[in-house]
């Protein structure tokens, strides 16, 4: 079986905060930004896949990170997946919410990508279906 | 000489500018309002804003860049080195013509993304008059520089790479010290063996390897840049 594993910081994510400030400076009404690295894993069970990701010292530090299995193979409401066009880079999930905690609509997500989160020369974005 | 949080090499760069009679000053991010008064801008290497999100992405959208972009549009000379080059591409100033959207990037080295630190040679790949910044260089000039980056590979979509060639935007390519250009001289897998890009108008130049780190050796590029800035 194959699953997407999300690797997130357990402590404050300075990059997500920087993205929040930068997006707000472009006029996008966003109040919360969360970020996770997406890792494609294959294994006999979800636990085995999590364990495999947690053994990869390049992306996982048990003091800093937590990993969980993504149930869906595509972005959820308020979420953007940004992919490198070349092999070998990292894929990232960006979760954007408004001041009430509601996920931003896809049109606003696209604006966020155009403004900051995706460089179309080297990356492509996926949005909620 | 712009200094973002995370900039490095600014002291060496200013030293070299002054060595060629350039009246250069460091301008830290807290003094961004003074930037419009300057005649030209240099953005040095480093890791501005820790390269959060992507190399150069936050700095390119920082208030510090507003007077630089405005000045570039009005013809002021802008030189970006390493992280400064990444910032210029993220800001859409180079190659330009995209309403501020990036159409190319200096990104993760190939094949393995490792940081490299080695002396390289770069060769002028356009007519020196293509850019005021290179106008004092000899045709095909070959210069030493230091490549010190993990994200120095030029990448873009195929159509945009073709446009870089058609528009003569590839100002510098990696070469051997004798001027021979081949893949073996390219340390990072850069498309078109590109080491530096210039915008359409020729007043904004983004160079990935560090020419300032050969100091105290002579730097023809810095000499040419200062000469262009000081030209009447």
Tab-separated table of C-alpha atoms in Angstrom:
chain	number	residue	atom	x	y	z
A	1	UNK	CA	0.000	0.000	0.000
A	2	UNK	CA	1.028	3.567	-0.645
A	3	UNK	CA	0.068	6.609	1.362
A	4	UNK	CA	1.030	10.238	1.730
A	5	UNK	CA	2.678	10.955	5.044
A	6	UNK	CA	2.555	14.499	6.390
A	7	UNK	CA	5.546	15.600	8.476
A	8	UNK	CA	4.860	18.661	10.604
A	9	UNK	CA	6.743	20.618	13.194
A	10	UNK	CA	5.537	20.067	16.742
A	11	UNK	CA	6.756	23.506	17.750
A	12	UNK	CA	6.046	26.900	16.200
A	13	UNK	CA	6.697	26.921	12.480
A	14	UNK	CA	8.574	30.120	11.666
A	15	UNK	CA	8.263	29.544	7.947
A	16	UNK	CA	4.487	29.214	8.184
A	17	UNK	CA	4.374	32.396	10.227
A	18	UNK	CA	6.534	34.198	7.681
A	19	UNK	CA	4.207	33.012	4.933
A	20	UNK	CA	1.233	34.290	6.933
A	21	UNK	CA	2.750	37.756	7.307
A	22	UNK	CA	3.848	37.881	3.675
A	23	UNK	CA	0.465	36.740	2.368
A	24	UNK	CA	-1.355	39.297	4.509
A	25	UNK	CA	0.955	41.996	3.150
A	26	UNK	CA	-0.267	41.120	-0.336
A	27	UNK	CA	-3.862	41.683	0.742
A	28	UNK	CA	-4.913	38.089	1.228
A	29	UNK	CA	-7.262	37.759	4.179
A	30	UNK	CA	-5.720	34.802	5.953
A	31	UNK	CA	-5.382	34.289	9.697
A	32	UNK	CA	-3.777	30.868	10.045
A	33	UNK	CA	-1.160	29.096	7.949
A	34	UNK	CA	0.023	25.558	8.586
A	35	UNK	CA	2.658	23.734	6.619
A	36	UNK	CA	3.638	20.082	6.294
A	37	UNK	CA	6.130	18.195	4.191
A	38	UNK	CA	4.483	15.476	2.116
A	39	UNK	CA	6.319	12.201	1.759
A	40	UNK	CA	5.118	9.326	-0.414
A	41	UNK	CA	5.572	6.101	1.512
A	42	UNK	CA	5.012	2.474	0.726
A	43	UNK	CA	4.680	-0.337	3.251
A	44	UNK	CA	2.689	-3.252	4.549
A	45	UNK	CA	0.872	-1.072	7.062
A	46	UNK	CA	0.400	2.558	7.977
A	47	UNK	CA	2.489	2.024	11.095
A	48	UNK	CA	5.323	0.633	8.980
A	49	UNK	CA	5.175	3.622	6.681
A	50	UNK	CA	5.245	6.048	9.581
A	51	UNK	CA	8.189	4.181	11.049
A	52	UNK	CA	10.048	4.354	7.742
A	53	UNK	CA	9.555	8.117	7.522
A	54	UNK	CA	10.615	8.572	11.128
A	55	UNK	CA	13.873	6.763	10.402
A	56	UNK	CA	14.802	9.276	7.688
A	57	UNK	CA	17.050	11.697	9.529
A	58	UNK	CA	17.022	14.112	6.610
A	59	UNK	CA	13.369	14.953	7.167
A	60	UNK	CA	12.456	13.761	10.636
A	61	UNK	CA	13.737	14.628	14.092
A	62	UNK	CA	11.703	13.070	16.856
A	63	UNK	CA	12.219	16.139	19.037
A	64	UNK	CA	10.856	18.461	16.370
A	65	UNK	CA	8.472	16.587	14.129
A	66	UNK	CA	5.368	14.473	14.079
A	67	UNK	CA	4.197	12.339	11.202
A	68	UNK	CA	0.760	11.146	10.304
A	69	UNK	CA	-0.880	9.349	7.411
A	70	UNK	CA	-2.959	11.457	5.082
A	71	UNK	CA	-6.282	9.788	4.440
A	72	UNK	CA	-6.810	11.454	1.085
A	73	UNK	CA	-4.578	11.525	-1.958
A	74	UNK	CA	-5.474	15.103	-2.729
A	75	UNK	CA	-5.696	18.473	-0.976
A	76	UNK	CA	-8.567	19.086	1.401
A	77	UNK	CA	-10.597	22.270	1.787
A	78	UNK	CA	-8.324	25.249	2.352
A	79	UNK	CA	-5.248	23.294	1.383
A	80	UNK	CA	-2.695	23.629	-1.410
A	81	UNK	CA	-0.139	21.025	-2.366
A	82	UNK	CA	2.942	22.475	-4.013
A	83	UNK	CA	5.093	20.145	-6.066
A	84	UNK	CA	8.528	20.568	-7.575
A	85	UNK	CA	8.501	20.062	-11.320
A	86	UNK	CA	11.807	18.212	-11.065
A	87	UNK	CA	12.246	14.934	-9.272
A	88	UNK	CA	14.100	15.008	-6.014
A	89	UNK	CA	12.585	18.044	-4.371
A	90	UNK	CA	10.039	18.243	-1.592
A	91	UNK	CA	6.284	18.492	-1.829
A	92	UNK	CA	4.546	20.698	0.713
A	93	UNK	CA	1.056	21.106	2.021
A	94	UNK	CA	-0.132	24.609	2.923
A	95	UNK	CA	-3.316	24.898	4.948
A	96	UNK	CA	-4.887	28.362	4.956
A	97	UNK	CA	-7.753	29.428	7.228
A	98	UNK	CA	-9.570	32.643	7.959
A	99	UNK	CA	-10.088	34.301	11.346
A	100	UNK	CA	-12.999	31.983	12.200
A	101	UNK	CA	-10.923	28.925	11.421
A	102	UNK	CA	-12.727	28.235	8.168
A	103	UNK	CA	-10.705	27.011	5.195
A	104	UNK	CA	-10.095	29.607	2.497
A	105	UNK	CA	-11.908	29.129	-0.780
A	106	UNK	CA	-10.066	27.837	-3.819
A	107	UNK	CA	-10.022	31.198	-5.583
A	108	UNK	CA	-8.177	32.705	-2.627
A	109	UNK	CA	-5.850	29.721	-2.491
A	110	UNK	CA	-4.955	30.377	-6.111
A	111	UNK	CA	-4.214	33.995	-5.288
A	112	UNK	CA	-1.978	32.864	-2.425
A	113	UNK	CA	-0.108	30.579	-4.782
A	114	UNK	CA	0.317	33.296	-7.383
A	115	UNK	CA	1.446	35.780	-4.758
A	116	UNK	CA	3.926	33.631	-2.895
A	117	UNK	CA	3.487	29.946	-2.321
A	118	UNK	CA	4.295	28.602	-5.776
A	119	UNK	CA	6.935	29.602	-8.306
A	120	UNK	CA	5.417	28.373	-11.564
A	121	UNK	CA	8.830	28.136	-13.180
A	122	UNK	CA	9.789	25.250	-10.954
A	123	UNK	CA	6.652	24.220	-9.071
A	124	UNK	CA	3.046	23.353	-9.670
A	125	UNK	CA	0.121	23.524	-7.317
A	126	UNK	CA	-2.833	21.270	-6.649
A	127	UNK	CA	-6.056	22.545	-5.151
A	128	UNK	CA	-9.096	20.924	-3.541
A	129	UNK	CA	-11.292	19.164	-6.049
B	1	UNK	CA	24.140	47.453	-1.019
B	2	UNK	CA	20.966	45.943	0.420
B	3	UNK	CA	21.209	43.988	3.644
B	4	UNK	CA	18.280	41.732	4.470
B	5	UNK	CA	18.103	39.668	7.622
B	6	UNK	CA	20.293	36.729	6.609
B	7	UNK	CA	22.402	38.501	3.993
B	8	UNK	CA	26.099	37.691	4.029
B	9	UNK	CA	29.118	38.738	1.956
B	10	UNK	CA	27.974	42.358	2.128
B	11	UNK	CA	31.233	43.597	3.647
B	12	UNK	CA	33.321	41.895	0.969
B	13	UNK	CA	31.048	43.226	-1.739
B	14	UNK	CA	31.193	46.795	-0.493
B	15	UNK	CA	34.960	46.519	-0.163
B	16	UNK	CA	35.256	45.515	-3.791
B	17	UNK	CA	32.878	48.227	-4.989
B	18	UNK	CA	34.962	50.804	-3.150
B	19	UNK	CA	38.165	49.306	-4.574
B	20	UNK	CA	36.922	50.397	-7.996
B	21	UNK	CA	35.949	53.872	-6.786
B	22	UNK	CA	32.342	53.054	-6.175
B	23	UNK	CA	30.670	55.121	-3.452
B	24	UNK	CA	28.980	52.185	-1.787
B	25	UNK	CA	27.099	51.947	1.482
B	26	UNK	CA	25.333	49.191	3.331
B	27	UNK	CA	21.592	49.800	3.693
B	28	UNK	CA	19.985	47.558	6.274
B	29	UNK	CA	16.327	46.624	6.139
B	30	UNK	CA	15.450	49.153	8.806
B	31	UNK	CA	16.601	51.953	6.456
B	32	UNK	CA	14.686	50.859	3.382
B	33	UNK	CA	13.180	54.327	3.027
B	34	UNK	CA	16.596	55.709	2.077
B	35	UNK	CA	16.962	53.403	-0.923
B	36	UNK	CA	15.309	55.593	-3.584
B	37	UNK	CA	18.166	58.090	-3.253
B	38	UNK	CA	20.757	55.650	-4.569
B	39	UNK	CA	21.867	55.390	-8.194
B	40	UNK	CA	22.321	51.639	-8.305
B	41	UNK	CA	21.729	48.583	-6.158
B	42	UNK	CA	23.659	45.453	-5.300
B	43	UNK	CA	22.039	42.501	-3.575
B	44	UNK	CA	24.629	40.205	-2.063
B	45	UNK	CA	24.626	36.560	-1.205
B	46	UNK	CA	23.450	34.782	1.886
B	47	UNK	CA	20.143	33.399	3.001
B	48	UNK	CA	17.750	36.337	3.233
B	49	UNK	CA	14.929	35.488	5.627
B	50	UNK	CA	16.513	32.043	5.904
B	51	UNK	CA	15.286	31.349	2.368
B	52	UNK	CA	11.930	30.496	3.911
B	53	UNK	CA	9.433	28.974	1.459
B	54	UNK	CA	11.978	29.167	-1.401
B	55	UNK	CA	15.361	30.766	-1.955
B	56	UNK	CA	14.754	34.489	-2.270
B	57	UNK	CA	10.970	34.226	-2.077
B	58	UNK	CA	10.373	36.401	0.990
B	59	UNK	CA	13.077	38.962	0.225
B	60	UNK	CA	11.707	39.400	-3.289
B	61	UNK	CA	8.400	40.540	-1.793
B	62	UNK	CA	9.935	42.598	0.998
B	63	UNK	CA	9.442	46.358	1.201
B	64	UNK	CA	13.193	46.678	0.621
B	65	UNK	CA	12.652	45.554	-2.959
B	66	UNK	CA	10.002	48.126	-3.851
B	67	UNK	CA	12.494	50.955	-4.541
B	68	UNK	CA	14.789	48.494	-6.290
B	69	UNK	CA	12.029	47.331	-8.608
B	70	UNK	CA	10.926	50.896	-9.174
B	71	UNK	CA	14.493	51.964	-9.871
B	72	UNK	CA	15.095	49.041	-12.219
B	73	UNK	CA	12.013	49.924	-14.215
B	74	UNK	CA	13.403	53.440	-14.551
B	75	UNK	CA	16.772	52.145	-15.749
B	76	UNK	CA	18.889	52.055	-12.597
B	77	UNK	CA	21.532	49.349	-12.551
B	78	UNK	CA	20.930	46.340	-10.306
B	79	UNK	CA	23.411	43.549	-9.659
B	80	UNK	CA	22.392	40.451	-7.709
B	81	UNK	CA	24.913	37.867	-6.568
B	82	UNK	CA	24.006	34.343	-5.455
B	83	UNK	CA	21.073	34.829	-3.075
B	84	UNK	CA	20.738	38.269	-4.632
B	85	UNK	CA	20.387	36.591	-8.026
B	86	UNK	CA	17.731	34.248	-6.649
B	87	UNK	CA	15.877	37.263	-5.264
B	88	UNK	CA	15.945	39.064	-8.623
B	89	UNK	CA	14.468	36.022	-10.356
B	90	UNK	CA	11.819	35.564	-7.663
B	91	UNK	CA	10.902	39.236	-8.022
B	92	UNK	CA	10.410	38.737	-11.744
B	93	UNK	CA	13.003	41.412	-12.565
B	94	UNK	CA	15.089	38.879	-14.449
B	95	UNK	CA	14.447	37.899	-17.163
B	96	UNK	CA	11.475	40.241	-16.747
B	97	UNK	CA	8.473	40.902	-18.925
B	98	UNK	CA	6.170	38.780	-16.785
B	99	UNK	CA	4.380	41.394	-14.668
B	100	UNK	CA	6.395	40.427	-11.649
B	101	UNK	CA	5.795	36.691	-11.920
B	102	UNK	CA	8.919	34.546	-11.932
B	103	UNK	CA	9.526	32.612	-15.134
B	104	UNK	CA	12.816	31.046	-14.058
B	105	UNK	CA	14.615	30.194	-10.858
B	106	UNK	CA	17.991	29.294	-9.524
B	107	UNK	CA	16.989	26.196	-7.646
B	108	UNK	CA	18.180	22.897	-6.174
B	109	UNK	CA	21.491	21.711	-7.602
B	110	UNK	CA	21.531	18.596	-9.709
B	111	UNK	CA	21.994	15.750	-9.465
B	112	UNK	CA	21.835	15.514	-5.696
B	113	UNK	CA	21.061	18.912	-4.254
B	114	UNK	CA	24.273	19.072	-2.311
B	115	UNK	CA	25.801	22.405	-1.333
B	116	UNK	CA	28.869	23.091	-3.442
B	117	UNK	CA	31.746	25.403	-2.623
B	118	UNK	CA	34.369	25.557	-5.359
B	119	UNK	CA	36.158	28.007	-7.566
B	120	UNK	CA	34.666	28.160	-11.038
B	121	UNK	CA	35.105	30.219	-14.152
B	122	UNK	CA	32.325	32.097	-15.861
B	123	UNK	CA	32.366	33.318	-19.452
B	124	UNK	CA	30.550	36.286	-20.880
B	125	UNK	CA	28.060	34.771	-23.307
B	126	UNK	CA	26.570	37.921	-24.800
B	127	UNK	CA	27.925	41.008	-26.501
B	128	UNK	CA	29.421	43.146	-23.737
B	129	UNK	CA	27.171	46.024	-24.837
B	130	UNK	CA	24.102	43.879	-24.205
B	131	UNK	CA	24.231	45.177	-20.620
B	132	UNK	CA	25.621	48.405	-19.242
B	133	UNK	CA	26.935	46.328	-16.342
B	134	UNK	CA	29.136	44.240	-18.656
B	135	UNK	CA	29.955	46.983	-21.131
B	136	UNK	CA	33.589	47.314	-20.081
B	137	UNK	CA	34.296	43.598	-20.359
B	138	UNK	CA	36.085	42.076	-23.312
B	139	UNK	CA	33.980	39.902	-25.603
B	140	UNK	CA	33.967	36.365	-24.257
B	141	UNK	CA	35.714	37.437	-21.060
B	142	UNK	CA	36.439	34.561	-18.690
B	143	UNK	CA	36.501	35.367	-14.971
B	144	UNK	CA	37.036	33.392	-11.800
B	145	UNK	CA	34.343	33.252	-9.151
B	146	UNK	CA	33.288	31.081	-6.245
B	147	UNK	CA	30.236	28.896	-6.510
B	148	UNK	CA	28.839	28.511	-2.995
B	149	UNK	CA	25.271	27.318	-3.128
B	150	UNK	CA	22.889	24.408	-2.920
B	151	UNK	CA	20.350	26.110	-5.170
B	152	UNK	CA	22.173	27.494	-8.179
B	153	UNK	CA	20.766	25.463	-11.033
B	154	UNK	CA	18.823	27.480	-13.560
B	155	UNK	CA	15.444	25.862	-14.137
B	156	UNK	CA	12.410	26.948	-16.095
B	157	UNK	CA	9.738	25.512	-18.315
B	158	UNK	CA	10.893	24.591	-21.817
B	159	UNK	CA	9.222	27.544	-23.486
B	160	UNK	CA	10.744	29.946	-20.976
B	161	UNK	CA	14.205	28.437	-21.450
B	162	UNK	CA	13.837	28.947	-25.182
B	163	UNK	CA	12.827	32.546	-24.543
B	164	UNK	CA	15.960	33.042	-22.459
B	165	UNK	CA	18.051	31.944	-25.409
B	166	UNK	CA	16.081	33.901	-27.991
B	167	UNK	CA	16.190	37.039	-25.861
B	168	UNK	CA	19.924	36.736	-25.186
B	169	UNK	CA	19.293	36.665	-21.466
B	170	UNK	CA	22.050	34.168	-20.664
B	171	UNK	CA	24.801	36.634	-19.840
B	172	UNK	CA	27.278	34.214	-18.283
B	173	UNK	CA	27.885	30.508	-18.671
B	174	UNK	CA	30.152	28.219	-16.690
B	175	UNK	CA	33.410	27.522	-18.492
B	176	UNK	CA	36.819	26.039	-17.971
B	177	UNK	CA	39.573	28.541	-17.122
B	178	UNK	CA	40.661	28.480	-20.767
B	179	UNK	CA	37.170	29.470	-21.859
B	180	UNK	CA	35.967	26.108	-23.118
B	181	UNK	CA	32.290	25.714	-22.294
B	182	UNK	CA	31.057	22.231	-21.525
B	183	UNK	CA	28.988	20.324	-19.008
B	184	UNK	CA	32.085	19.375	-17.049
B	185	UNK	CA	32.617	23.007	-16.142
B	186	UNK	CA	29.062	23.383	-14.876
B	187	UNK	CA	29.033	22.452	-11.194
B	188	UNK	CA	25.313	22.351	-10.529
B	189	UNK	CA	23.463	21.011	-13.571
B	190	UNK	CA	22.321	24.488	-14.543
B	191	UNK	CA	20.152	24.636	-17.648
B	192	UNK	CA	21.941	26.235	-20.599
B	193	UNK	CA	25.076	26.001	-18.396
B	194	UNK	CA	23.847	29.334	-17.151
B	195	UNK	CA	25.739	31.197	-14.443
B	196	UNK	CA	24.085	34.571	-14.923
B	197	UNK	CA	21.003	36.136	-16.480
B	198	UNK	CA	20.323	39.670	-17.645
B	199	UNK	CA	16.968	41.319	-18.170
B	200	UNK	CA	15.689	42.517	-21.539
B	201	UNK	CA	16.769	46.099	-20.994
B	202	UNK	CA	20.235	45.079	-19.812
B	203	UNK	CA	20.225	47.001	-16.541
B	204	UNK	CA	19.560	44.117	-14.160
B	205	UNK	CA	22.083	41.295	-13.901
B	206	UNK	CA	21.765	38.185	-11.744
B	207	UNK	CA	24.973	36.190	-11.257
B	208	UNK	CA	24.990	32.990	-9.265
B	209	UNK	CA	28.680	32.437	-8.348
B	210	UNK	CA	30.430	35.046	-6.214
B	211	UNK	CA	32.847	37.284	-8.142
B	212	UNK	CA	33.604	39.250	-4.961
B	213	UNK	CA	35.175	36.251	-3.253
B	214	UNK	CA	38.220	36.297	-5.518
B	215	UNK	CA	39.390	39.464	-3.732
B	216	UNK	CA	42.167	40.668	-3.741
B	217	UNK	CA	42.346	39.406	-7.307
B	218	UNK	CA	41.079	41.803	-9.949
B	219	UNK	CA	37.349	41.545	-10.634
B	220	UNK	CA	36.562	42.762	-14.149
B	221	UNK	CA	32.836	42.461	-13.512
B	222	UNK	CA	32.869	44.733	-10.481
B	223	UNK	CA	35.119	47.177	-12.273
B	224	UNK	CA	32.736	47.242	-15.219
B	225	UNK	CA	29.714	47.627	-12.930
B	226	UNK	CA	31.208	50.567	-11.046
B	227	UNK	CA	32.332	52.174	-14.286
B	228	UNK	CA	28.773	51.945	-15.607
B	229	UNK	CA	27.329	53.399	-12.406
B	230	UNK	CA	29.798	56.282	-12.452
B	231	UNK	CA	29.319	56.999	-16.152
B	232	UNK	CA	27.933	60.479	-16.794
